[in-house]
C-alpha positions as a LaTeX table, in Angstrom:
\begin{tabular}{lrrr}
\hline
Residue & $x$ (\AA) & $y$ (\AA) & $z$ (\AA) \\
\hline
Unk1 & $-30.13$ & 41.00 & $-22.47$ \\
Unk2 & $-32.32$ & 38.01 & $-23.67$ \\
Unk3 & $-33.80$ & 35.87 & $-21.36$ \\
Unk4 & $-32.83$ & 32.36 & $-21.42$ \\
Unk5 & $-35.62$ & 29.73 & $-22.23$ \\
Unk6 & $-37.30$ & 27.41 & $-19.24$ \\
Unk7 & $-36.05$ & 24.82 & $-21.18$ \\
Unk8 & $-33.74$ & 22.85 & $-19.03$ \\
Unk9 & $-31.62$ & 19.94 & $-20.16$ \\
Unk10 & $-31.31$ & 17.23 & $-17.91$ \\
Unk11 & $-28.62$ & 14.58 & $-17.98$ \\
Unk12 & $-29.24$ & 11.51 & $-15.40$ \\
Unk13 & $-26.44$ & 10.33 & $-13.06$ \\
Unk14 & $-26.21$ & 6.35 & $-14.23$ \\
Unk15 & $-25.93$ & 5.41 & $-10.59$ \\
Unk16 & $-26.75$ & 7.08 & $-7.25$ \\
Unk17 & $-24.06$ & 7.56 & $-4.42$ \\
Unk18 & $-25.95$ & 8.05 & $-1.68$ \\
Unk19 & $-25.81$ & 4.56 & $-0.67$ \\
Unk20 & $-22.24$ & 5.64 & 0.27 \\
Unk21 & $-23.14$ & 8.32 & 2.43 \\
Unk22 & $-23.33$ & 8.49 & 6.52 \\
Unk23 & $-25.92$ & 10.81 & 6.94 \\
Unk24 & $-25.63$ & 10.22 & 10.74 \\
Unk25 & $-22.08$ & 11.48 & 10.56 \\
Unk26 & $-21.67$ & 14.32 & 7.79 \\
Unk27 & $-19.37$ & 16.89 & 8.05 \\
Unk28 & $-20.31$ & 20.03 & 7.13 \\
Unk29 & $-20.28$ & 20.68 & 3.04 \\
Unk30 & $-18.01$ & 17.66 & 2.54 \\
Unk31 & $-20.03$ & 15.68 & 0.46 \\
Unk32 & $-22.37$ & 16.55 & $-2.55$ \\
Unk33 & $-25.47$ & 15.02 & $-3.77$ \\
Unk34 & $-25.67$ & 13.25 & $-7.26$ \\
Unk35 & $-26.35$ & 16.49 & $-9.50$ \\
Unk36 & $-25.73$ & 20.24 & $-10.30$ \\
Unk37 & $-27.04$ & 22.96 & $-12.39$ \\
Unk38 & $-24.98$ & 24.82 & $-14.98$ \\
Unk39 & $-25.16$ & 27.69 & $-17.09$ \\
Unk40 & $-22.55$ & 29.74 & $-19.00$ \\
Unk41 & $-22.91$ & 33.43 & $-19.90$ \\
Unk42 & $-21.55$ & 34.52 & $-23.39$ \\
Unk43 & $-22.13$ & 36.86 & $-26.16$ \\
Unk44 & $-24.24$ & 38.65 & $-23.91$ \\
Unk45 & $-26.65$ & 36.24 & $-22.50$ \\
Unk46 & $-27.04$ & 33.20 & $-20.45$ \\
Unk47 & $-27.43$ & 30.20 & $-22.16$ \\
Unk48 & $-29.70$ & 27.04 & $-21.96$ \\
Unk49 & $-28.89$ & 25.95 & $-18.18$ \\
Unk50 & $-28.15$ & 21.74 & $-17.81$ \\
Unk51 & $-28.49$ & 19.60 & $-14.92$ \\
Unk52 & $-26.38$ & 16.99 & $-14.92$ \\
Unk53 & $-24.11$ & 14.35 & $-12.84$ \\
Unk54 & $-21.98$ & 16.35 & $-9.99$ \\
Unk55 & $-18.08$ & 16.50 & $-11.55$ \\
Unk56 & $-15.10$ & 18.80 & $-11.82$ \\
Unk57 & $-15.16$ & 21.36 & $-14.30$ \\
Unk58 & $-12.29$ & 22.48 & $-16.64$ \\
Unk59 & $-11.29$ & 26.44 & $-16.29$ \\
Unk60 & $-8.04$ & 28.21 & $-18.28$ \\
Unk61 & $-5.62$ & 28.95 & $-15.78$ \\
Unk62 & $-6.19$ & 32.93 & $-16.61$ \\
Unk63 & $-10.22$ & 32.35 & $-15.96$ \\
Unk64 & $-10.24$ & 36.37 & $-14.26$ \\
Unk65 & $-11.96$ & 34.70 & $-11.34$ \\
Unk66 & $-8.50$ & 33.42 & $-10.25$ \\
Unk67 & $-6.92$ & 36.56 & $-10.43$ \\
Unk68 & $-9.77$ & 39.57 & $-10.31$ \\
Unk69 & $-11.67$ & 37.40 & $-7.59$ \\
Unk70 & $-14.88$ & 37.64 & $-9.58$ \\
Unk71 & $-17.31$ & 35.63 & $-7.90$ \\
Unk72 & $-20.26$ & 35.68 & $-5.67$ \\
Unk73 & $-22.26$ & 32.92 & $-4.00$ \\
Unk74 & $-25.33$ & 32.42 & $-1.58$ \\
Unk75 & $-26.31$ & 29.51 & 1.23 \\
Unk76 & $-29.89$ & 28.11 & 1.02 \\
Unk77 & $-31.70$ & 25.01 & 2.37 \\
Unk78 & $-34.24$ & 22.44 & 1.32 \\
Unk79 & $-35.87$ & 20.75 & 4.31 \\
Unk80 & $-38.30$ & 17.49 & 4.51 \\
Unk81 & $-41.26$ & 17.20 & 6.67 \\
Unk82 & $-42.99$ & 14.36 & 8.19 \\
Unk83 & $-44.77$ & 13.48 & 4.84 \\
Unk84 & $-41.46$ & 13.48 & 2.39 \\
Unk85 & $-43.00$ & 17.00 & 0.99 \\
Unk86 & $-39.58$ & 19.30 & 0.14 \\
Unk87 & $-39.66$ & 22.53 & 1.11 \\
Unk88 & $-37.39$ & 26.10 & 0.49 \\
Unk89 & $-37.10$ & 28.80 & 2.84 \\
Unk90 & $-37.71$ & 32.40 & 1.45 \\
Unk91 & $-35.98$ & 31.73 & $-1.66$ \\
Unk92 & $-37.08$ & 34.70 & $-3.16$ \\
Unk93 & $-34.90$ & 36.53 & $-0.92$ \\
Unk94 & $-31.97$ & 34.29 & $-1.79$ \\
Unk95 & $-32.02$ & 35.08 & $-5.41$ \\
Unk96 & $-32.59$ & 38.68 & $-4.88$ \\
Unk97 & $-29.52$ & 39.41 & $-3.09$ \\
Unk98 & $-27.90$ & 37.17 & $-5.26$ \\
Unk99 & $-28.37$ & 39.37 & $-7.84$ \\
Unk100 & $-27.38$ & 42.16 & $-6.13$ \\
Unk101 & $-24.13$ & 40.53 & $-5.15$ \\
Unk102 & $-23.58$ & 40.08 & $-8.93$ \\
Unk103 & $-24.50$ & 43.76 & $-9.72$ \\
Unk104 & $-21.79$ & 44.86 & $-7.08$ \\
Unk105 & $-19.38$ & 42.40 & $-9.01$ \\
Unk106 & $-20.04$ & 43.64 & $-11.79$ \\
Unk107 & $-21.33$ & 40.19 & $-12.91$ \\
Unk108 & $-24.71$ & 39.91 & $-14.90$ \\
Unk109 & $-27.70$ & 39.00 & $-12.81$ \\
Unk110 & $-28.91$ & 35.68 & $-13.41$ \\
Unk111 & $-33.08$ & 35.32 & $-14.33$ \\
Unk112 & $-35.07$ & 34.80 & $-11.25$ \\
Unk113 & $-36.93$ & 32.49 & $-12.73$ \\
Unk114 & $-34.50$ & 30.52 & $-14.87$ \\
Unk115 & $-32.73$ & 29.69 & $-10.91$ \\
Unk116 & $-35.90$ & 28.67 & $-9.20$ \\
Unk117 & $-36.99$ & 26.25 & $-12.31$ \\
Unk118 & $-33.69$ & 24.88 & $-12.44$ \\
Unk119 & $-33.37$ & 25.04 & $-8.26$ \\
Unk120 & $-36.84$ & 22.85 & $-8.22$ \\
Unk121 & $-35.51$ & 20.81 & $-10.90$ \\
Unk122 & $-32.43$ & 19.82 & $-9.37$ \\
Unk123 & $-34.06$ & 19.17 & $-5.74$ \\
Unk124 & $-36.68$ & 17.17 & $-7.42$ \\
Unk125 & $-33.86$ & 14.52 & $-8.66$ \\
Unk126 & $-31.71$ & 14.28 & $-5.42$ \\
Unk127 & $-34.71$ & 13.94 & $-3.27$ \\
Unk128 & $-33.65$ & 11.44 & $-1.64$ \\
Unk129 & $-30.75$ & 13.30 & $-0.06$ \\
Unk130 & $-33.07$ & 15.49 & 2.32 \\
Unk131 & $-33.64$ & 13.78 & 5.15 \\
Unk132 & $-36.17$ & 14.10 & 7.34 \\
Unk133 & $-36.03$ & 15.53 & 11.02 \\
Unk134 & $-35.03$ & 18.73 & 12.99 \\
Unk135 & $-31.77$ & 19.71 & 11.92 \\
Unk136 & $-31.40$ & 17.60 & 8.54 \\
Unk137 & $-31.68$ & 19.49 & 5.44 \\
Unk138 & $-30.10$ & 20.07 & 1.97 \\
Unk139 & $-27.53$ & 22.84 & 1.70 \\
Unk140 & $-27.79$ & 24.86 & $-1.43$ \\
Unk141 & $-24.64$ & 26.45 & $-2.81$ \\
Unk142 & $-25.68$ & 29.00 & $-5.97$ \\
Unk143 & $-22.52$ & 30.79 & $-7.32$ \\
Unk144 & $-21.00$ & 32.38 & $-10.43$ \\
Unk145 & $-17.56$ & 32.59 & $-11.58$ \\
Unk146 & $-16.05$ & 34.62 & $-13.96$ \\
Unk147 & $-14.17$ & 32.62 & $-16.97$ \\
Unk148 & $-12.86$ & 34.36 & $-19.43$ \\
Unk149 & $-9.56$ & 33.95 & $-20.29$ \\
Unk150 & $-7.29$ & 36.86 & $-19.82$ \\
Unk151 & $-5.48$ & 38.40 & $-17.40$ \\
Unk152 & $-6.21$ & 42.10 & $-18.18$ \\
Unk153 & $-7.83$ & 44.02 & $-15.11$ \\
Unk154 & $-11.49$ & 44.28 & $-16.40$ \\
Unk155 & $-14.79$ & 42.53 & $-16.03$ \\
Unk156 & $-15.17$ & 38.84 & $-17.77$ \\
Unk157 & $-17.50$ & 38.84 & $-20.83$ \\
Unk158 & $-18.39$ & 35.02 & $-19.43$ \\
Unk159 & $-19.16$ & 33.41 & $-16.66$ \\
Unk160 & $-20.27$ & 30.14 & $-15.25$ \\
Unk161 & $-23.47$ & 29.95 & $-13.32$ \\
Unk162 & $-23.70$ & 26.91 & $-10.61$ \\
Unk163 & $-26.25$ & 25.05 & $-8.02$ \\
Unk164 & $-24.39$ & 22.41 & $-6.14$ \\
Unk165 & $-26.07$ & 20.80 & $-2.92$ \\
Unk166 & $-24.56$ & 19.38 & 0.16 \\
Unk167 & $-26.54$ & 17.12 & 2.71 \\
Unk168 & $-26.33$ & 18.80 & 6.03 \\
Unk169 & $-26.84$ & 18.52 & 10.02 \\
Unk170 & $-26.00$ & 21.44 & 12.27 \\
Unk171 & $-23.54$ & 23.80 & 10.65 \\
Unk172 & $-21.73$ & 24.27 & 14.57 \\
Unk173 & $-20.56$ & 21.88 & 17.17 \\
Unk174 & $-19.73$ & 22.36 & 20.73 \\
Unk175 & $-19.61$ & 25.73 & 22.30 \\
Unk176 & $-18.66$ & 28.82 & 20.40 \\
Unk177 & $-17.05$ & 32.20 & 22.04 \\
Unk178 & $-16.35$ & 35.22 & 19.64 \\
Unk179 & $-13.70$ & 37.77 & 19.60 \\
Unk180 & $-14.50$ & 41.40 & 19.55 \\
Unk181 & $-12.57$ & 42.90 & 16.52 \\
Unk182 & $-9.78$ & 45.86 & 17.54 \\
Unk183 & $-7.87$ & 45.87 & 14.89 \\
Unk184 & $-8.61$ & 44.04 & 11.25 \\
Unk185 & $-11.76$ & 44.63 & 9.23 \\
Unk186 & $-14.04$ & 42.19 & 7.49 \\
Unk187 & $-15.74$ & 45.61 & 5.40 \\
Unk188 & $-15.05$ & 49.49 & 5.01 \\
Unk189 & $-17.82$ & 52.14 & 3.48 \\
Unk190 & $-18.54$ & 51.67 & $-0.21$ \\
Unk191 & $-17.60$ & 48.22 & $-0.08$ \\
Unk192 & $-18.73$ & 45.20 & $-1.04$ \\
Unk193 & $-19.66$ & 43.63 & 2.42 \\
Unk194 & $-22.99$ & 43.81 & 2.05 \\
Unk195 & $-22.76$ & 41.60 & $-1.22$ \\
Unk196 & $-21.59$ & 37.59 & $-0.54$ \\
Unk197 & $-18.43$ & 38.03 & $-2.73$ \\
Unk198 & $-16.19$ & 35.55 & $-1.93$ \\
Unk199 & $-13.05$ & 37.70 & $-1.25$ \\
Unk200 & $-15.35$ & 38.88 & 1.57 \\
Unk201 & $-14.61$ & 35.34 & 3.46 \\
Unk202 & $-11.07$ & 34.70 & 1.90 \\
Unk203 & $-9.93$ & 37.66 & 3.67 \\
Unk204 & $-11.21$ & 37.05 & 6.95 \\
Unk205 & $-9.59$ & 33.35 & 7.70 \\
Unk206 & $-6.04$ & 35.12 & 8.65 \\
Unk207 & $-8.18$ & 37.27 & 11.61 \\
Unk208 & $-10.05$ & 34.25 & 12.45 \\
Unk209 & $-7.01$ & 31.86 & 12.89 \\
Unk210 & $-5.38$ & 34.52 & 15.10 \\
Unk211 & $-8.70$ & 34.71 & 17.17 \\
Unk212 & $-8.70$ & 31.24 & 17.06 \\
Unk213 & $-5.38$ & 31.01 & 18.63 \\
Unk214 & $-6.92$ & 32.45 & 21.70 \\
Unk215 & $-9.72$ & 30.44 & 21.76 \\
Unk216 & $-12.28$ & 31.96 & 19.83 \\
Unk217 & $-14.34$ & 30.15 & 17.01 \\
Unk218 & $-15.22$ & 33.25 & 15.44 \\
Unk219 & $-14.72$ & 37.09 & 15.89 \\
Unk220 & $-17.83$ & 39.86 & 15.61 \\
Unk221 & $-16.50$ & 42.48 & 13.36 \\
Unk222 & $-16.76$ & 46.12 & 14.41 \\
Unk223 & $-16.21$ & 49.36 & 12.32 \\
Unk224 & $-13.67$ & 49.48 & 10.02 \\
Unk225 & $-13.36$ & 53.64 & 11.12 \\
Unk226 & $-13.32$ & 53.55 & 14.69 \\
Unk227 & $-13.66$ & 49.62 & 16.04 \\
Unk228 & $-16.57$ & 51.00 & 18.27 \\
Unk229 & $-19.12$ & 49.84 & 17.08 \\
Unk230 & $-20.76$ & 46.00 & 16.67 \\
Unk231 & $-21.78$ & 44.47 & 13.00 \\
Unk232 & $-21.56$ & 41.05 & 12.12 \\
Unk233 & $-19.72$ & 37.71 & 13.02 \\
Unk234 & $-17.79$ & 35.88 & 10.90 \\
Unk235 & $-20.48$ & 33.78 & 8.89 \\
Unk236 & $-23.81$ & 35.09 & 10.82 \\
Unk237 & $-25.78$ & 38.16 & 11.80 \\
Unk238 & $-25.27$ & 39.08 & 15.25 \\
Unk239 & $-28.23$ & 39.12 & 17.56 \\
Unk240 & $-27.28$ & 40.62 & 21.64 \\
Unk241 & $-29.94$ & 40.32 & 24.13 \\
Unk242 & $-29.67$ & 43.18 & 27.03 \\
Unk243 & $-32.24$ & 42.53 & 29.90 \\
Unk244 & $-35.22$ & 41.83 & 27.69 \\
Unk245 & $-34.41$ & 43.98 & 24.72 \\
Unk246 & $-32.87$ & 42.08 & 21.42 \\
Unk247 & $-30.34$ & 44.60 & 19.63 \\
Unk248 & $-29.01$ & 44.09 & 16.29 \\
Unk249 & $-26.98$ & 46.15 & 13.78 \\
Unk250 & $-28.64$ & 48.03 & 10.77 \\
Unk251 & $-27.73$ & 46.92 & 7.68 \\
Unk252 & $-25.16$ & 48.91 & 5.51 \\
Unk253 & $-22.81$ & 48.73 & 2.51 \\
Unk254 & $-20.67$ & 46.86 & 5.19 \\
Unk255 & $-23.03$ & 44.32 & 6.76 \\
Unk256 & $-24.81$ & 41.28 & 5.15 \\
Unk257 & $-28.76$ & 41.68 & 4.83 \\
Unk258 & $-29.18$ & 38.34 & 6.20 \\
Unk259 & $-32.21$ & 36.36 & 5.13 \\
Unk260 & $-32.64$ & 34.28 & 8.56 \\
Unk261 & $-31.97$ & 37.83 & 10.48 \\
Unk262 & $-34.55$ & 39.53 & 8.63 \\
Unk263 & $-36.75$ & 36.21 & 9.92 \\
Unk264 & $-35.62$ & 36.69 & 13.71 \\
Unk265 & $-36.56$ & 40.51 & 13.28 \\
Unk266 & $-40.79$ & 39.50 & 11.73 \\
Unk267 & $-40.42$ & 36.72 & 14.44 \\
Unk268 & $-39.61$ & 39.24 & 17.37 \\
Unk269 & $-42.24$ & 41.45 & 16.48 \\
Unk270 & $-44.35$ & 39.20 & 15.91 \\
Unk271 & $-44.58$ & 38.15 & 19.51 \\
Unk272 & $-43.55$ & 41.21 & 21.11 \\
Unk273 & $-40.21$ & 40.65 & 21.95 \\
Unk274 & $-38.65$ & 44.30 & 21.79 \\
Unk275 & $-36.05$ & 44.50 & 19.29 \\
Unk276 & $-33.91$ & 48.11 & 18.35 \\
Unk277 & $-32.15$ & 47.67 & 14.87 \\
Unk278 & $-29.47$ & 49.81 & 15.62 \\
Unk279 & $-26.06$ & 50.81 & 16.01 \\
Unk280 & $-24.48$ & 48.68 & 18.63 \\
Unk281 & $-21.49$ & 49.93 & 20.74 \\
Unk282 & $-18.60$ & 47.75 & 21.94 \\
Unk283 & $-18.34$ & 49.25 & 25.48 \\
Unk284 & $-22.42$ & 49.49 & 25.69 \\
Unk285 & $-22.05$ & 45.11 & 25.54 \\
Unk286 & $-19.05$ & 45.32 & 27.76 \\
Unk287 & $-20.90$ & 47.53 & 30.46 \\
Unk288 & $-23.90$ & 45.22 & 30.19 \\
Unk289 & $-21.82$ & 42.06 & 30.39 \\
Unk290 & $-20.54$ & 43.12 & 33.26 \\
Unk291 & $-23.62$ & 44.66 & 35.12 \\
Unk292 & $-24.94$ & 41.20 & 34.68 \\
Unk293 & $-27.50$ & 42.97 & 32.23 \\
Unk294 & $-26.18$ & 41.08 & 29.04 \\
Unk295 & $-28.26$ & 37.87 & 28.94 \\
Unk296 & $-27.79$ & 36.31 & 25.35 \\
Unk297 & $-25.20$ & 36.64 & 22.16 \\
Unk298 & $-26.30$ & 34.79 & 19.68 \\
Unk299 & $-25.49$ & 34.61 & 15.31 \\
Unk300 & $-28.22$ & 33.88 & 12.84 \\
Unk301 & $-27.37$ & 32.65 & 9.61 \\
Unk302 & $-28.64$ & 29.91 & 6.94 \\
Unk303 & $-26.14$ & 27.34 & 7.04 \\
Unk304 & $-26.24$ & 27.56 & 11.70 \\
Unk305 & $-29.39$ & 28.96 & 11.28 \\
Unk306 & $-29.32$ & 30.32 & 15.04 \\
Unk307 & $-26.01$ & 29.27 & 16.83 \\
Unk308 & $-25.57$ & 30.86 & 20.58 \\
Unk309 & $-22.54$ & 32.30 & 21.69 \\
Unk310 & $-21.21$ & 31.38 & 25.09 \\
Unk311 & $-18.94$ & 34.26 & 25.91 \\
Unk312 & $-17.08$ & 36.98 & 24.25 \\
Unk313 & $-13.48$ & 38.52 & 24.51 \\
Unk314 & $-12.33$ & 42.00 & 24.49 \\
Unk315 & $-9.45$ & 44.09 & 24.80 \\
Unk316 & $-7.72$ & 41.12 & 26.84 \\
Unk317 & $-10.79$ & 40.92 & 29.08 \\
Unk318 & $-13.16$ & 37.58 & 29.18 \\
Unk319 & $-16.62$ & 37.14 & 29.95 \\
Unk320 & $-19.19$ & 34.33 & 30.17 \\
Unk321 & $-22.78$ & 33.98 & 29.35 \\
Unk322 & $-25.11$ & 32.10 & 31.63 \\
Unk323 & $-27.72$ & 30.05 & 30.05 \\
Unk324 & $-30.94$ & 30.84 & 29.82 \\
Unk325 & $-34.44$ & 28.95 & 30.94 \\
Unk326 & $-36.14$ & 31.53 & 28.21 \\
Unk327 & $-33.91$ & 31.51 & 26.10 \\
Unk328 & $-34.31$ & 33.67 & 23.07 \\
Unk329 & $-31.95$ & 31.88 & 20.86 \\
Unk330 & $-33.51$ & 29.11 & 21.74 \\
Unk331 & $-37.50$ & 30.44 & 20.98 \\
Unk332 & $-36.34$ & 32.10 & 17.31 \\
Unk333 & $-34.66$ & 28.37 & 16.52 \\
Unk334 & $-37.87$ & 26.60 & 17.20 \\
Unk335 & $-39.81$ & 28.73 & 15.47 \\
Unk336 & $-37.86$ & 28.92 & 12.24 \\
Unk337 & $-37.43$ & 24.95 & 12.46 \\
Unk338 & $-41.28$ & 24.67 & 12.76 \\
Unk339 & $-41.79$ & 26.77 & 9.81 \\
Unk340 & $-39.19$ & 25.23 & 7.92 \\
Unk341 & $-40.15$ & 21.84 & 8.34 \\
Unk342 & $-43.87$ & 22.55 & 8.03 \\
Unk343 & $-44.73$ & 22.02 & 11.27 \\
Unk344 & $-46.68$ & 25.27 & 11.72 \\
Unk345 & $-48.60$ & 27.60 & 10.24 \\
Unk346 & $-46.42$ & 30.34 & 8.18 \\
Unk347 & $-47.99$ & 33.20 & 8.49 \\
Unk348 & $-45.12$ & 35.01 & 7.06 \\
Unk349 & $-45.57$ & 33.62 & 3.42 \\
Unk350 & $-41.63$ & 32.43 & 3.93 \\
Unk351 & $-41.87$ & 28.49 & 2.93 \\
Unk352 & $-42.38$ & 27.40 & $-0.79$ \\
Unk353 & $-43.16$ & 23.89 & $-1.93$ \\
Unk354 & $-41.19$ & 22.00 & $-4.77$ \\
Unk355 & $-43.63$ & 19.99 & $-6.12$ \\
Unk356 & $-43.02$ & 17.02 & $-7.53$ \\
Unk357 & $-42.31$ & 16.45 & $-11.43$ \\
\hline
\end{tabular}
């Protein structure tokens, strides 16, 4: 397959709509900034990408992504420091599970460098809708589609590659308490739940809205064999802290290799905060719970970055968290936030300037 040429084609909104906008009061990826990127994928390659005013697009009504569910997305932020420089967050790491997500699809990956050209391109015109201060930032929404028309059961030979951007605060309000999955499945072995297809979070709102119905903002999904064992919450890596020891699941063909968990992990170990990346039993975080031994649950994704968990059900049994003065959710959210926003050294390599044009 060719690779497509830098050359992006940029088309200007004729006015701005951000004058329109309460930043102070933004629900979460409700409203979009001025632009997006687009590329389509046929005879065999991706074509010249454009960047152009933020619209509907047209699709067939037998586009296969309607019907075959092709289609695979990612989350990403841009954040603004003190000085109005922009900033991305390991977006290397984005785009290479991206790509992996398309391979499972059976979508073709898109060129790593094609995305972050076009990425920077596309920030670089809707600066103005990253705002500065803790908790402000630009949420990034990559995703393909499949659009061929045709409703025979194979791949699409094209497909539409998109960046559209949404100006966020925190992802989470209020408290949130999580149900312990007995009984549906968010992924099985040889899956696709480590890729971010979106039939991966279609199929989980049903589960969610009964959990809900008790309660529950979000359930932590367990094996798919057995129900024993602890992997992932609904939209987040799950993080539990037992005494001082931070546990999290290994990733799998079944659990999402988050980028911001992969950032709590170098940030544990980085100040020696013990942390066992490993199978994680149901009744080991019930016994601990109720030992008093079970200090923290919290999720770590990009769009909550780190949200704690207040208390978890079970089995028809309830149990509380008690805050904590040292709180690890609380030290891992700093820390990212500080990085993020340029506020202190990265020794991790993580944050990557978009320059100005």
């Amino acid at each position: 397959m060719k690779n497509v040429p830098l050359a992006i084609d940029v088309v200007e909104a004729k006015a701005s709509r951000i004058d329109s906008v309460d930043f102070e009061n933004l629900i979460f990826g409700n409203v979009f900034a001025d632009h997006m990127m687009e590329c389509d994928f046929k005879d065999g390659q991706w074509q010249n990408p454009v960047i152009k005013p933020y619209g509907p697009i047209q699709l067939d009504p037998s586009a296969k992504v309607f019907h075959y569910g092709q289609a695979i997305f990612e989350g990403m932020k841009a954040f603004k420091d003190d000085e109005d420089q922009v900033w991305l967050f390991r977006p290397e790491a984005n785009i290479e599970r991206f790509n992996i997500s398309s391979k499972r699809l059976a979508i073709p990956e898109f060129p790593k460098e094609v995305f972050l050209e076009g990425l920077k391109t596309l920030l670089n015109l809707d600066r103005d809708w990253i705002k500065k201060g803790f908790g402000n930032s630009l949420y990034i929404r990559p995703f393909v589609i499949a659009t061929e028309p045709g409703v025979s059961a194979s791949p699409s030979k094209t497909y539409k590659f998109m960046i559209i951007c949404s100006p966020a605060k925190a992802y989470y309000s209020g408290e949130v308490r999580v149900f312990f999955a007995d009984k549906y499945s968010r992924a099985a072995d040889g899956g696709v739940g480590y890729a971010k297809a979106a039939g991966n979070y279609g199929a989980q709102f049903y589960p969610t809205n009964l959990a809900k119905e008790q309660g529950y903002q979000q359930i932590v999904w367990t094996d798919a064999s057995t129900h024993e064992y602890l992997e992932e919450a609904g939209t987040m890596n799950i993080f539990f802290r037992v005494g001082e020891k931070l546990l999290t699941a290994p990733t799998s063909d079944r659990i999402l290799d988050g980028v911001t968990r992969r950032s709590v992990i170098a940030l544990a170990e980085e100040y020696n905060i013990p942390v066992e990346v490993r199978r994680v039993k149901v009744a080991e975080i019930v016994e601990a719970a109720k030992k008093g031994e079970l200090k923290e649950i919290f999720g770590a994704g990009t769009a909550a970055t780190i949200n704690p968990v207040k208390g978890f059900g079970n089995k028809g049994e309830k149990f509380e968290l008690q805050d904590q003065e040292d709180s690890y959710a609380t030290f891992f959210k700093k820390k990212l936030m500080e990085i993020q926003y340029n506020k202190a050294e990265d020794k991790f390599g993580w944050r990557m300037l978009v320059e100005k044009d």
